[in-house]
N, CA, C and O atoms as a GROMACS GRO file, in nm:
protein
  488
    1UNK      N    1   0.111  -0.145  -0.008
    1UNK     CA    2  -0.039   0.002   0.012
    1UNK      C    3   0.086   0.122   0.004
    1UNK      O    4   0.198   0.109   0.056
    2UNK      N    5   0.036   0.244  -0.078
    2UNK     CA    6   0.145   0.280  -0.086
    2UNK      C    7   0.093   0.400  -0.005
    2UNK      O    8  -0.027   0.417   0.015
    3UNK      N    9   0.205   0.497   0.049
    3UNK     CA   10   0.176   0.672   0.140
    3UNK      C   11   0.051   0.675   0.090
    3UNK      O   12  -0.019   0.581   0.129
    4UNK      N   13   0.010   0.737   0.032
    4UNK     CA   14  -0.120   0.824  -0.012
    4UNK      C   15  -0.256   0.736   0.036
    4UNK      O   16  -0.341   0.772   0.116
    5UNK      N   17  -0.248   0.592  -0.049
    5UNK     CA   18  -0.343   0.512   0.031
    5UNK      C   19  -0.312   0.496   0.159
    5UNK      O   20  -0.425   0.477   0.204
    6UNK      N   21  -0.255   0.491   0.231
    6UNK     CA   22  -0.215   0.490   0.350
    6UNK      C   23  -0.283   0.620   0.442
    6UNK      O   24  -0.347   0.598   0.545
    7UNK      N   25  -0.268   0.701   0.411
    7UNK     CA   26  -0.335   0.786   0.447
    7UNK      C   27  -0.516   0.857   0.393
    7UNK      O   28  -0.591   0.950   0.422
    8UNK      N   29  -0.509   0.749   0.306
    8UNK     CA   30  -0.659   0.770   0.255
    8UNK      C   31  -0.767   0.727   0.291
    8UNK      O   32  -0.886   0.758   0.281
    9UNK      N   33  -0.665   0.597   0.368
    9UNK     CA   34  -0.759   0.469   0.467
    9UNK      C   35  -0.754   0.512   0.596
    9UNK      O   36  -0.844   0.450   0.652
   10UNK      N   37  -0.690   0.597   0.692
   10UNK     CA   38  -0.693   0.589   0.823
   10UNK      C   39  -0.790   0.626   0.845
   10UNK      O   40  -0.843   0.718   0.784
   11UNK      N   41  -0.843   0.559   0.944
   11UNK     CA   42  -0.940   0.605   1.041
   11UNK      C   43  -0.920   0.711   1.138
   11UNK      O   44  -0.847   0.682   1.233
   12UNK      N   45  -0.985   0.863   1.132
   12UNK     CA   46  -0.938   0.938   1.217
   12UNK      C   47  -0.836   1.015   1.243
   12UNK      O   48  -0.804   1.094   1.332
   13UNK      N   49  -0.785   0.968   1.134
   13UNK     CA   50  -0.609   1.019   1.125
   13UNK      C   51  -0.497   0.965   1.256
   13UNK      O   52  -0.406   1.029   1.308
   14UNK      N   53  -0.540   0.829   1.282
   14UNK     CA   54  -0.451   0.798   1.417
   14UNK      C   55  -0.387   0.699   1.327
   14UNK      O   56  -0.403   0.591   1.385
   15UNK      N   57  -0.322   0.678   1.216
   15UNK     CA   58  -0.258   0.588   1.175
   15UNK      C   59  -0.230   0.435   1.071
   15UNK      O   60  -0.152   0.383   0.992
   16UNK      N   61  -0.398   0.411   1.161
   16UNK     CA   62  -0.435   0.276   1.160
   16UNK      C   63  -0.520   0.305   1.053
   16UNK      O   64  -0.559   0.415   1.014
   17UNK      N   65  -0.546   0.180   1.005
   17UNK     CA   66  -0.602   0.182   0.846
   17UNK      C   67  -0.708   0.083   0.925
   17UNK      O   68  -0.687   0.024   1.031
   18UNK      N   69  -0.797   0.083   0.864
   18UNK     CA   70  -0.965   0.080   0.893
   18UNK      C   71  -0.948  -0.061   0.871
   18UNK      O   72  -0.862  -0.080   0.785
   19UNK      N   73  -1.014  -0.202   0.932
   19UNK     CA   74  -0.986  -0.289   0.887
   19UNK      C   75  -1.098  -0.360   0.791
   19UNK      O   76  -1.102  -0.472   0.740
   20UNK      N   77  -1.194  -0.244   0.788
   20UNK     CA   78  -1.311  -0.255   0.652
   20UNK      C   79  -1.240  -0.220   0.548
   20UNK      O   80  -1.241  -0.295   0.450
   21UNK      N   81  -1.171  -0.108   0.546
   21UNK     CA   82  -1.108  -0.060   0.418
   21UNK      C   83  -0.994  -0.166   0.330
   21UNK      O   84  -0.981  -0.209   0.215
   22UNK      N   85  -0.928  -0.174   0.459
   22UNK     CA   86  -0.802  -0.282   0.396
   22UNK      C   87  -0.852  -0.443   0.342
   22UNK      O   88  -0.789  -0.523   0.273
   23UNK      N   89  -1.007  -0.457   0.407
   23UNK     CA   90  -1.073  -0.605   0.345
   23UNK      C   91  -1.123  -0.547   0.183
   23UNK      O   92  -1.084  -0.607   0.083
   24UNK      N   93  -1.204  -0.435   0.173
   24UNK     CA   94  -1.224  -0.391   0.067
   24UNK      C   95  -1.122  -0.377  -0.039
   24UNK      O   96  -1.137  -0.441  -0.143
   25UNK      N   97  -1.002  -0.287  -0.022
   25UNK     CA   98  -0.874  -0.301  -0.117
   25UNK      C   99  -0.857  -0.387  -0.143
   25UNK      O  100  -0.866  -0.412  -0.263
   26UNK      N  101  -0.827  -0.477  -0.066
   26UNK     CA  102  -0.833  -0.668  -0.101
   26UNK      C  103  -0.859  -0.754  -0.158
   26UNK      O  104  -0.806  -0.849  -0.217
   27UNK      N  105  -1.031  -0.678  -0.118
   27UNK     CA  106  -1.150  -0.759  -0.225
   27UNK      C  107  -1.121  -0.714  -0.402
   27UNK      O  108  -1.109  -0.796  -0.493
   28UNK      N  109  -1.116  -0.560  -0.417
   28UNK     CA  110  -1.074  -0.502  -0.515
   28UNK      C  111  -0.929  -0.527  -0.609
   28UNK      O  112  -0.914  -0.507  -0.730
   29UNK      N  113  -0.848  -0.568  -0.526
   29UNK     CA  114  -0.725  -0.583  -0.576
   29UNK      C  115  -0.724  -0.747  -0.640
   29UNK      O  116  -0.694  -0.775  -0.756
   30UNK      N  117  -0.753  -0.818  -0.564
   30UNK     CA  118  -0.818  -0.981  -0.616
   30UNK      C  119  -0.904  -0.944  -0.732
   30UNK      O  120  -0.873  -0.998  -0.838
   31UNK      N  121  -0.972  -0.890  -0.732
   31UNK     CA  122  -1.066  -0.866  -0.886
   31UNK      C  123  -0.974  -0.791  -0.992
   31UNK      O  124  -1.021  -0.807  -1.104
   32UNK      N  125  -0.866  -0.720  -0.992
   32UNK     CA  126  -0.772  -0.652  -1.078
   32UNK      C  127  -0.701  -0.747  -1.075
   32UNK      O  128  -0.648  -0.712  -1.180
   33UNK      N  129  -0.644  -0.846  -1.049
   33UNK     CA  130  -0.563  -0.947  -1.034
   33UNK      C  131  -0.650  -1.026  -1.144
   33UNK      O  132  -0.610  -1.032  -1.260
   34UNK      N  133  -0.769  -1.085  -1.103
   34UNK     CA  134  -0.820  -1.190  -1.225
   34UNK      C  135  -0.873  -1.115  -1.303
   34UNK      O  136  -0.890  -1.203  -1.388
   35UNK      N  137  -0.914  -1.030  -1.348
   35UNK     CA  138  -0.920  -0.942  -1.459
   35UNK      C  139  -0.762  -0.925  -1.544
   35UNK      O  140  -0.730  -0.953  -1.660
   36UNK      N  141  -0.685  -0.868  -1.433
   36UNK     CA  142  -0.490  -0.881  -1.603
   36UNK      C  143  -0.498  -1.037  -1.600
   36UNK      O  144  -0.469  -1.048  -1.719
   37UNK      N  145  -0.510  -1.133  -1.570
   37UNK     CA  146  -0.485  -1.235  -1.602
   37UNK      C  147  -0.537  -1.314  -1.691
   37UNK      O  148  -0.489  -1.412  -1.749
   38UNK      N  149  -0.718  -1.224  -1.703
   38UNK     CA  150  -0.761  -1.289  -1.800
   38UNK      C  151  -0.739  -1.227  -1.967
   38UNK      O  152  -0.738  -1.277  -2.079
   39UNK      N  153  -0.723  -1.096  -1.912
   39UNK     CA  154  -0.619  -1.000  -2.038
   39UNK      C  155  -0.533  -1.059  -2.114
   39UNK      O  156  -0.524  -1.074  -2.236
   40UNK      N  157  -0.447  -1.105  -1.989
   40UNK     CA  158  -0.309  -1.199  -2.051
   40UNK      C  159  -0.335  -1.319  -2.141
   40UNK      O  160  -0.297  -1.354  -2.252
   41UNK      N  161  -0.408  -1.362  -2.055
   41UNK     CA  162  -0.463  -1.536  -2.135
   41UNK      C  163  -0.532  -1.483  -2.259
   41UNK      O  164  -0.513  -1.562  -2.352
   42UNK      N  165  -0.620  -1.354  -2.301
   42UNK     CA  166  -0.699  -1.324  -2.431
   42UNK      C  167  -0.618  -1.310  -2.480
   42UNK      O  168  -0.591  -1.395  -2.564
   43UNK      N  169  -0.542  -1.215  -2.466
   43UNK     CA  170  -0.434  -1.172  -2.583
   43UNK      C  171  -0.323  -1.307  -2.617
   43UNK      O  172  -0.246  -1.304  -2.713
   44UNK      N  173  -0.328  -1.386  -2.551
   44UNK     CA  174  -0.230  -1.499  -2.552
   44UNK      C  175  -0.294  -1.568  -2.697
   44UNK      O  176  -0.240  -1.592  -2.805
   45UNK      N  177  -0.426  -1.584  -2.653
   45UNK     CA  178  -0.561  -1.644  -2.765
   45UNK      C  179  -0.524  -1.514  -2.917
   45UNK      O  180  -0.494  -1.543  -3.032
   46UNK      N  181  -0.533  -1.435  -2.882
   46UNK     CA  182  -0.517  -1.346  -3.035
   46UNK      C  183  -0.394  -1.320  -3.072
   46UNK      O  184  -0.370  -1.287  -3.188
   47UNK      N  185  -0.299  -1.329  -2.980
   47UNK     CA  186  -0.178  -1.361  -3.073
   47UNK      C  187  -0.099  -1.534  -3.131
   47UNK      O  188   0.005  -1.560  -3.192
   48UNK      N  189  -0.213  -1.620  -3.075
   48UNK     CA  190  -0.260  -1.706  -3.148
   48UNK      C  191  -0.309  -1.730  -3.267
   48UNK      O  192  -0.249  -1.811  -3.337
   49UNK      N  193  -0.399  -1.681  -3.306
   49UNK     CA  194  -0.480  -1.635  -3.455
   49UNK      C  195  -0.380  -1.562  -3.512
   49UNK      O  196  -0.358  -1.617  -3.620
   50UNK      N  197  -0.296  -1.452  -3.496
   50UNK     CA  198  -0.272  -1.378  -3.568
   50UNK      C  199  -0.192  -1.445  -3.577
   50UNK      O  200  -0.256  -1.540  -3.622
   51UNK      N  201  -0.040  -1.498  -3.569
   51UNK     CA  202   0.022  -1.614  -3.625
   51UNK      C  203   0.009  -1.670  -3.747
   51UNK      O  204   0.076  -1.673  -3.851
   52UNK      N  205  -0.148  -1.740  -3.691
   52UNK     CA  206  -0.178  -1.810  -3.782
   52UNK      C  207  -0.211  -1.802  -3.914
   52UNK      O  208  -0.214  -1.883  -4.006
   53UNK      N  209  -0.246  -1.633  -3.896
   53UNK     CA  210  -0.328  -1.565  -4.023
   53UNK      C  211  -0.172  -1.519  -4.066
   53UNK      O  212  -0.152  -1.532  -4.187
   54UNK      N  213  -0.044  -1.462  -3.978
   54UNK     CA  214   0.098  -1.475  -4.078
   54UNK      C  215   0.142  -1.557  -4.171
   54UNK      O  216   0.177  -1.531  -4.286
   55UNK      N  217   0.137  -1.657  -4.118
   55UNK     CA  218   0.134  -1.795  -4.171
   55UNK      C  219   0.072  -1.787  -4.316
   55UNK      O  220   0.129  -1.776  -4.424
   56UNK      N  221  -0.021  -1.794  -4.295
   56UNK     CA  222  -0.124  -1.791  -4.436
   56UNK      C  223  -0.086  -1.714  -4.531
   56UNK      O  224  -0.055  -1.752  -4.643
   57UNK      N  225  -0.087  -1.541  -4.473
   57UNK     CA  226  -0.012  -1.450  -4.504
   57UNK      C  227   0.119  -1.445  -4.624
   57UNK      O  228   0.124  -1.400  -4.738
   58UNK      N  229   0.207  -1.507  -4.546
   58UNK     CA  230   0.306  -1.575  -4.618
   58UNK      C  231   0.306  -1.674  -4.748
   58UNK      O  232   0.368  -1.684  -4.855
   59UNK      N  233   0.214  -1.734  -4.685
   59UNK     CA  234   0.248  -1.860  -4.809
   59UNK      C  235   0.166  -1.838  -4.915
   59UNK      O  236   0.186  -1.903  -5.017
   60UNK      N  237   0.091  -1.771  -4.912
   60UNK     CA  238   0.062  -1.667  -5.052
   60UNK      C  239   0.099  -1.560  -5.089
   60UNK      O  240   0.047  -1.503  -5.185
   61UNK      N  241   0.205  -1.510  -5.014
   61UNK     CA  242   0.284  -1.348  -5.063
   61UNK      C  243   0.204  -1.214  -5.044
   61UNK      O  244   0.222  -1.109  -5.106
   62UNK      N  245   0.081  -1.249  -4.909
   62UNK     CA  246   0.012  -1.143  -4.883
   62UNK      C  247   0.080  -1.033  -4.844
   62UNK      O  248   0.199  -1.060  -4.831
   63UNK      N  249   0.048  -0.889  -4.813
   63UNK     CA  250   0.169  -0.801  -4.777
   63UNK      C  251   0.114  -0.872  -4.590
   63UNK      O  252   0.022  -0.949  -4.563
   64UNK      N  253   0.211  -0.810  -4.500
   64UNK     CA  254   0.207  -0.812  -4.380
   64UNK      C  255   0.100  -0.748  -4.286
   64UNK      O  256   0.053  -0.802  -4.186
   65UNK      N  257   0.059  -0.576  -4.355
   65UNK     CA  258  -0.007  -0.508  -4.326
   65UNK      C  259  -0.120  -0.541  -4.406
   65UNK      O  260  -0.106  -0.623  -4.497
   66UNK      N  261  -0.248  -0.478  -4.378
   66UNK     CA  262  -0.397  -0.471  -4.413
   66UNK      C  263  -0.459  -0.344  -4.378
   66UNK      O  264  -0.566  -0.337  -4.317
   67UNK      N  265  -0.377  -0.220  -4.424
   67UNK     CA  266  -0.457  -0.073  -4.352
   67UNK      C  267  -0.648  -0.094  -4.320
   67UNK      O  268  -0.711  -0.081  -4.215
   68UNK      N  269  -0.700  -0.136  -4.480
   68UNK     CA  270  -0.790  -0.110  -4.443
   68UNK      C  271  -0.891  -0.172  -4.343
   68UNK      O  272  -0.994  -0.123  -4.296
   69UNK      N  273  -0.812  -0.333  -4.316
   69UNK     CA  274  -0.918  -0.389  -4.214
   69UNK      C  275  -0.849  -0.327  -4.055
   69UNK      O  276  -0.928  -0.306  -3.963
   70UNK      N  277  -0.756  -0.312  -4.043
   70UNK     CA  278  -0.669  -0.195  -3.983
   70UNK      C  279  -0.772  -0.088  -3.949
   70UNK      O  280  -0.810  -0.096  -3.832
   71UNK      N  281  -0.810  -0.018  -3.999
   71UNK     CA  282  -0.887   0.103  -4.008
   71UNK      C  283  -1.023   0.061  -3.967
   71UNK      O  284  -1.091   0.130  -3.891
   72UNK      N  285  -1.063  -0.049  -4.014
   72UNK     CA  286  -1.210  -0.112  -4.018
   72UNK      C  287  -1.252  -0.113  -3.876
   72UNK      O  288  -1.350  -0.061  -3.823
   73UNK      N  289  -1.083  -0.236  -3.792
   73UNK     CA  290  -1.096  -0.248  -3.650
   73UNK      C  291  -1.086  -0.174  -3.502
   73UNK      O  292  -1.116  -0.198  -3.385
   74UNK      N  293  -0.999  -0.026  -3.608
   74UNK     CA  294  -0.972   0.092  -3.515
   74UNK      C  295  -1.139   0.146  -3.491
   74UNK      O  296  -1.200   0.171  -3.387
   75UNK      N  297  -1.176   0.151  -3.618
   75UNK     CA  298  -1.347   0.234  -3.573
   75UNK      C  299  -1.437   0.123  -3.492
   75UNK      O  300  -1.539   0.165  -3.436
   76UNK      N  301  -1.410   0.014  -3.484
   76UNK     CA  302  -1.514  -0.142  -3.420
   76UNK      C  303  -1.463  -0.085  -3.285
   76UNK      O  304  -1.555  -0.045  -3.214
   77UNK      N  305  -1.352  -0.074  -3.238
   77UNK     CA  306  -1.277  -0.062  -3.119
   77UNK      C  307  -1.348   0.028  -3.062
   77UNK      O  308  -1.454   0.007  -3.003
   78UNK      N  309  -1.303   0.117  -3.074
   78UNK     CA  310  -1.380   0.232  -3.093
   78UNK      C  311  -1.539   0.283  -3.032
   78UNK      O  312  -1.567   0.358  -2.938
   79UNK      N  313  -1.603   0.229  -3.102
   79UNK     CA  314  -1.745   0.218  -3.117
   79UNK      C  315  -1.762   0.168  -2.986
   79UNK      O  316  -1.806   0.239  -2.895
   80UNK      N  317  -1.709  -0.019  -2.961
   80UNK     CA  318  -1.692  -0.102  -2.836
   80UNK      C  319  -1.671  -0.002  -2.727
   80UNK      O  320  -1.744  -0.015  -2.629
   81UNK      N  321  -1.582   0.098  -2.727
   81UNK     CA  322  -1.507   0.109  -2.614
   81UNK      C  323  -1.640   0.199  -2.548
   81UNK      O  324  -1.681   0.186  -2.432
   82UNK      N  325  -1.702   0.308  -2.666
   82UNK     CA  326  -1.794   0.418  -2.586
   82UNK      C  327  -1.895   0.340  -2.557
   82UNK      O  328  -1.949   0.374  -2.451
   83UNK      N  329  -1.953   0.232  -2.620
   83UNK     CA  330  -2.028   0.148  -2.507
   83UNK      C  331  -2.030   0.080  -2.406
   83UNK      O  332  -2.127   0.044  -2.339
   84UNK      N  333  -1.877   0.051  -2.387
   84UNK     CA  334  -1.831   0.001  -2.236
   84UNK      C  335  -1.830   0.150  -2.136
   84UNK      O  336  -1.798   0.147  -2.018
   85UNK      N  337  -1.861   0.245  -2.190
   85UNK     CA  338  -1.776   0.393  -2.126
   85UNK      C  339  -1.671   0.362  -2.088
   85UNK      O  340  -1.639   0.346  -1.970
   86UNK      N  341  -1.600   0.346  -2.189
   86UNK     CA  342  -1.417   0.299  -2.179
   86UNK      C  343  -1.359   0.469  -2.280
   86UNK      O  344  -1.442   0.540  -2.337
   87UNK      N  345  -1.261   0.489  -2.280
   87UNK     CA  346  -1.194   0.621  -2.310
   87UNK      C  347  -1.199   0.590  -2.464
   87UNK      O  348  -1.129   0.489  -2.465
   88UNK      N  349  -1.239   0.613  -2.607
   88UNK     CA  350  -1.228   0.556  -2.698
   88UNK      C  351  -1.088   0.556  -2.763
   88UNK      O  352  -1.048   0.478  -2.850
   89UNK      N  353  -1.000   0.686  -2.688
   89UNK     CA  354  -0.866   0.724  -2.755
   89UNK      C  355  -0.762   0.659  -2.684
   89UNK      O  356  -0.647   0.638  -2.722
   90UNK      N  357  -0.820   0.626  -2.568
   90UNK     CA  358  -0.682   0.490  -2.526
   90UNK      C  359  -0.701   0.402  -2.609
   90UNK      O  360  -0.615   0.372  -2.692
   91UNK      N  361  -0.882   0.315  -2.596
   91UNK     CA  362  -0.901   0.172  -2.724
   91UNK      C  363  -0.815   0.220  -2.769
   91UNK      O  364  -0.716   0.165  -2.722
   92UNK      N  365  -0.774   0.328  -2.866
   92UNK     CA  366  -0.735   0.310  -3.014
   92UNK      C  367  -0.621   0.329  -3.000
   92UNK      O  368  -0.571   0.359  -3.108
   93UNK      N  369  -0.526   0.327  -2.890
   93UNK     CA  370  -0.369   0.330  -2.847
   93UNK      C  371  -0.349   0.198  -2.827
   93UNK      O  372  -0.269   0.128  -2.890
   94UNK      N  373  -0.445   0.150  -2.709
   94UNK     CA  374  -0.411   0.028  -2.720
   94UNK      C  375  -0.398  -0.072  -2.860
   94UNK      O  376  -0.298  -0.131  -2.901
   95UNK      N  377  -0.562  -0.068  -2.929
   95UNK     CA  378  -0.505  -0.168  -3.016
   95UNK      C  379  -0.411  -0.115  -3.153
   95UNK      O  380  -0.383  -0.189  -3.246
   96UNK      N  381  -0.379  -0.002  -3.145
   96UNK     CA  382  -0.286   0.072  -3.253
   96UNK      C  383  -0.119  -0.001  -3.231
   96UNK      O  384  -0.032  -0.024  -3.315
   97UNK      N  385  -0.120  -0.026  -3.073
   97UNK     CA  386  -0.024  -0.060  -3.015
   97UNK      C  387   0.020  -0.260  -3.053
   97UNK      O  388   0.123  -0.325  -3.075
   98UNK      N  389  -0.094  -0.282  -3.044
   98UNK     CA  390  -0.109  -0.434  -3.065
   98UNK      C  391  -0.076  -0.479  -3.240
   98UNK      O  392  -0.002  -0.566  -3.286
   99UNK      N  393  -0.173  -0.370  -3.314
   99UNK     CA  394  -0.149  -0.411  -3.476
   99UNK      C  395  -0.016  -0.361  -3.471
   99UNK      O  396   0.019  -0.415  -3.577
  100UNK      N  397   0.069  -0.312  -3.440
  100UNK     CA  398   0.221  -0.314  -3.440
  100UNK      C  399   0.261  -0.432  -3.474
  100UNK      O  400   0.302  -0.494  -3.572
  101UNK      N  401   0.224  -0.452  -3.304
  101UNK     CA  402   0.284  -0.653  -3.269
  101UNK      C  403   0.294  -0.707  -3.386
  101UNK      O  404   0.383  -0.754  -3.456
  102UNK      N  405   0.173  -0.689  -3.391
  102UNK     CA  406   0.108  -0.794  -3.505
  102UNK      C  407   0.191  -0.813  -3.662
  102UNK      O  408   0.229  -0.925  -3.696
  103UNK      N  409   0.212  -0.700  -3.743
  103UNK     CA  410   0.248  -0.649  -3.817
  103UNK      C  411   0.398  -0.681  -3.798
  103UNK      O  412   0.459  -0.725  -3.896
  104UNK      N  413   0.473  -0.659  -3.662
  104UNK     CA  414   0.596  -0.730  -3.684
  104UNK      C  415   0.639  -0.852  -3.703
  104UNK      O  416   0.740  -0.888  -3.764
  105UNK      N  417   0.493  -0.964  -3.605
  105UNK     CA  418   0.558  -1.054  -3.644
  105UNK      C  419   0.509  -1.163  -3.782
  105UNK      O  420   0.528  -1.284  -3.798
  106UNK      N  421   0.440  -1.065  -3.863
  106UNK     CA  422   0.430  -1.098  -4.006
  106UNK      C  423   0.496  -1.097  -4.103
  106UNK      O  424   0.521  -1.175  -4.195
  107UNK      N  425   0.535  -0.957  -4.063
  107UNK     CA  426   0.700  -0.914  -4.104
  107UNK      C  427   0.807  -1.057  -4.068
  107UNK      O  428   0.864  -1.125  -4.153
  108UNK      N  429   0.813  -1.074  -3.942
  108UNK     CA  430   0.961  -1.185  -3.913
  108UNK      C  431   0.898  -1.282  -4.001
  108UNK      O  432   0.969  -1.309  -4.098
  109UNK      N  433   0.748  -1.363  -3.994
  109UNK     CA  434   0.714  -1.496  -4.066
  109UNK      C  435   0.719  -1.488  -4.175
  109UNK      O  436   0.761  -1.594  -4.222
  110UNK      N  437   0.688  -1.376  -4.288
  110UNK     CA  438   0.713  -1.343  -4.424
  110UNK      C  439   0.888  -1.373  -4.383
  110UNK      O  440   0.939  -1.484  -4.401
  111UNK      N  441   0.928  -1.311  -4.354
  111UNK     CA  442   1.128  -1.259  -4.390
  111UNK      C  443   1.197  -1.469  -4.341
  111UNK      O  444   1.289  -1.528  -4.397
  112UNK      N  445   1.128  -1.512  -4.253
  112UNK     CA  446   1.123  -1.621  -4.245
  112UNK      C  447   1.130  -1.725  -4.363
  112UNK      O  448   1.225  -1.792  -4.405
  113UNK      N  449   0.977  -1.716  -4.408
  113UNK     CA  450   0.928  -1.800  -4.546
  113UNK      C  451   1.012  -1.763  -4.635
  113UNK      O  452   1.068  -1.866  -4.674
  114UNK      N  453   1.051  -1.677  -4.688
  114UNK     CA  454   1.135  -1.624  -4.774
  114UNK      C  455   1.306  -1.701  -4.812
  114UNK      O  456   1.378  -1.740  -4.905
  115UNK      N  457   1.296  -1.682  -4.640
  115UNK     CA  458   1.456  -1.766  -4.634
  115UNK      C  459   1.475  -1.887  -4.686
  115UNK      O  460   1.559  -1.937  -4.761
  116UNK      N  461   1.322  -1.945  -4.597
  116UNK     CA  462   1.349  -2.111  -4.637
  116UNK      C  463   1.315  -2.099  -4.789
  116UNK      O  464   1.374  -2.165  -4.874
  117UNK      N  465   1.273  -2.061  -4.801
  117UNK     CA  466   1.196  -2.109  -4.993
  117UNK      C  467   1.320  -2.046  -5.054
  117UNK      O  468   1.340  -2.076  -5.172
  118UNK      N  469   1.385  -1.985  -5.011
  118UNK     CA  470   1.569  -1.933  -5.104
  118UNK      C  471   1.652  -2.091  -5.038
  118UNK      O  472   1.728  -2.155  -5.110
  119UNK      N  473   1.630  -2.120  -4.942
  119UNK     CA  474   1.757  -2.238  -4.912
  119UNK      C  475   1.689  -2.307  -4.975
  119UNK      O  476   1.710  -2.235  -5.072
  120UNK      N  477   1.626  -2.380  -5.014
  120UNK     CA  478   1.515  -2.464  -5.072
  120UNK      C  479   1.525  -2.467  -5.210
  120UNK      O  480   1.493  -2.574  -5.262
  121UNK      N  481   1.566  -2.362  -5.294
  121UNK     CA  482   1.538  -2.339  -5.417
  121UNK      C  483   1.442  -2.297  -5.474
  121UNK      O  484   1.453  -2.287  -5.596
  122UNK      N  485   1.335  -2.263  -5.422
  122UNK     CA  486   1.182  -2.276  -5.462
  122UNK      C  487   1.156  -2.126  -5.488
  122UNK      O  488   1.044  -2.089  -5.523
   0.00000   0.00000   0.00000
């Protein structure tokens, strides 16, 4: 607990944190930890799918990036964020970060596929 949290949670300025406040903080933090774990697992599943997309694109000499799809996804995510009462600018920044990472993976997959084809004389 940070000093500011301790100060906010003290009962009557006595320096002692109210046990009910400690319990509520623990409950909320447990929920946050569970949500963080779910987010990590969802991102892992998303990247498994995007890796498959990268292999498919490489096999068919498709470009790693798809600006039209990316723009559509950003607009879609902004709408979802607005409906969920989440800052759409934050959601867009997050998706742009994820898209950049996906493109980086797709470029690496394409490079690896090109190297493998060159090694086999294809």
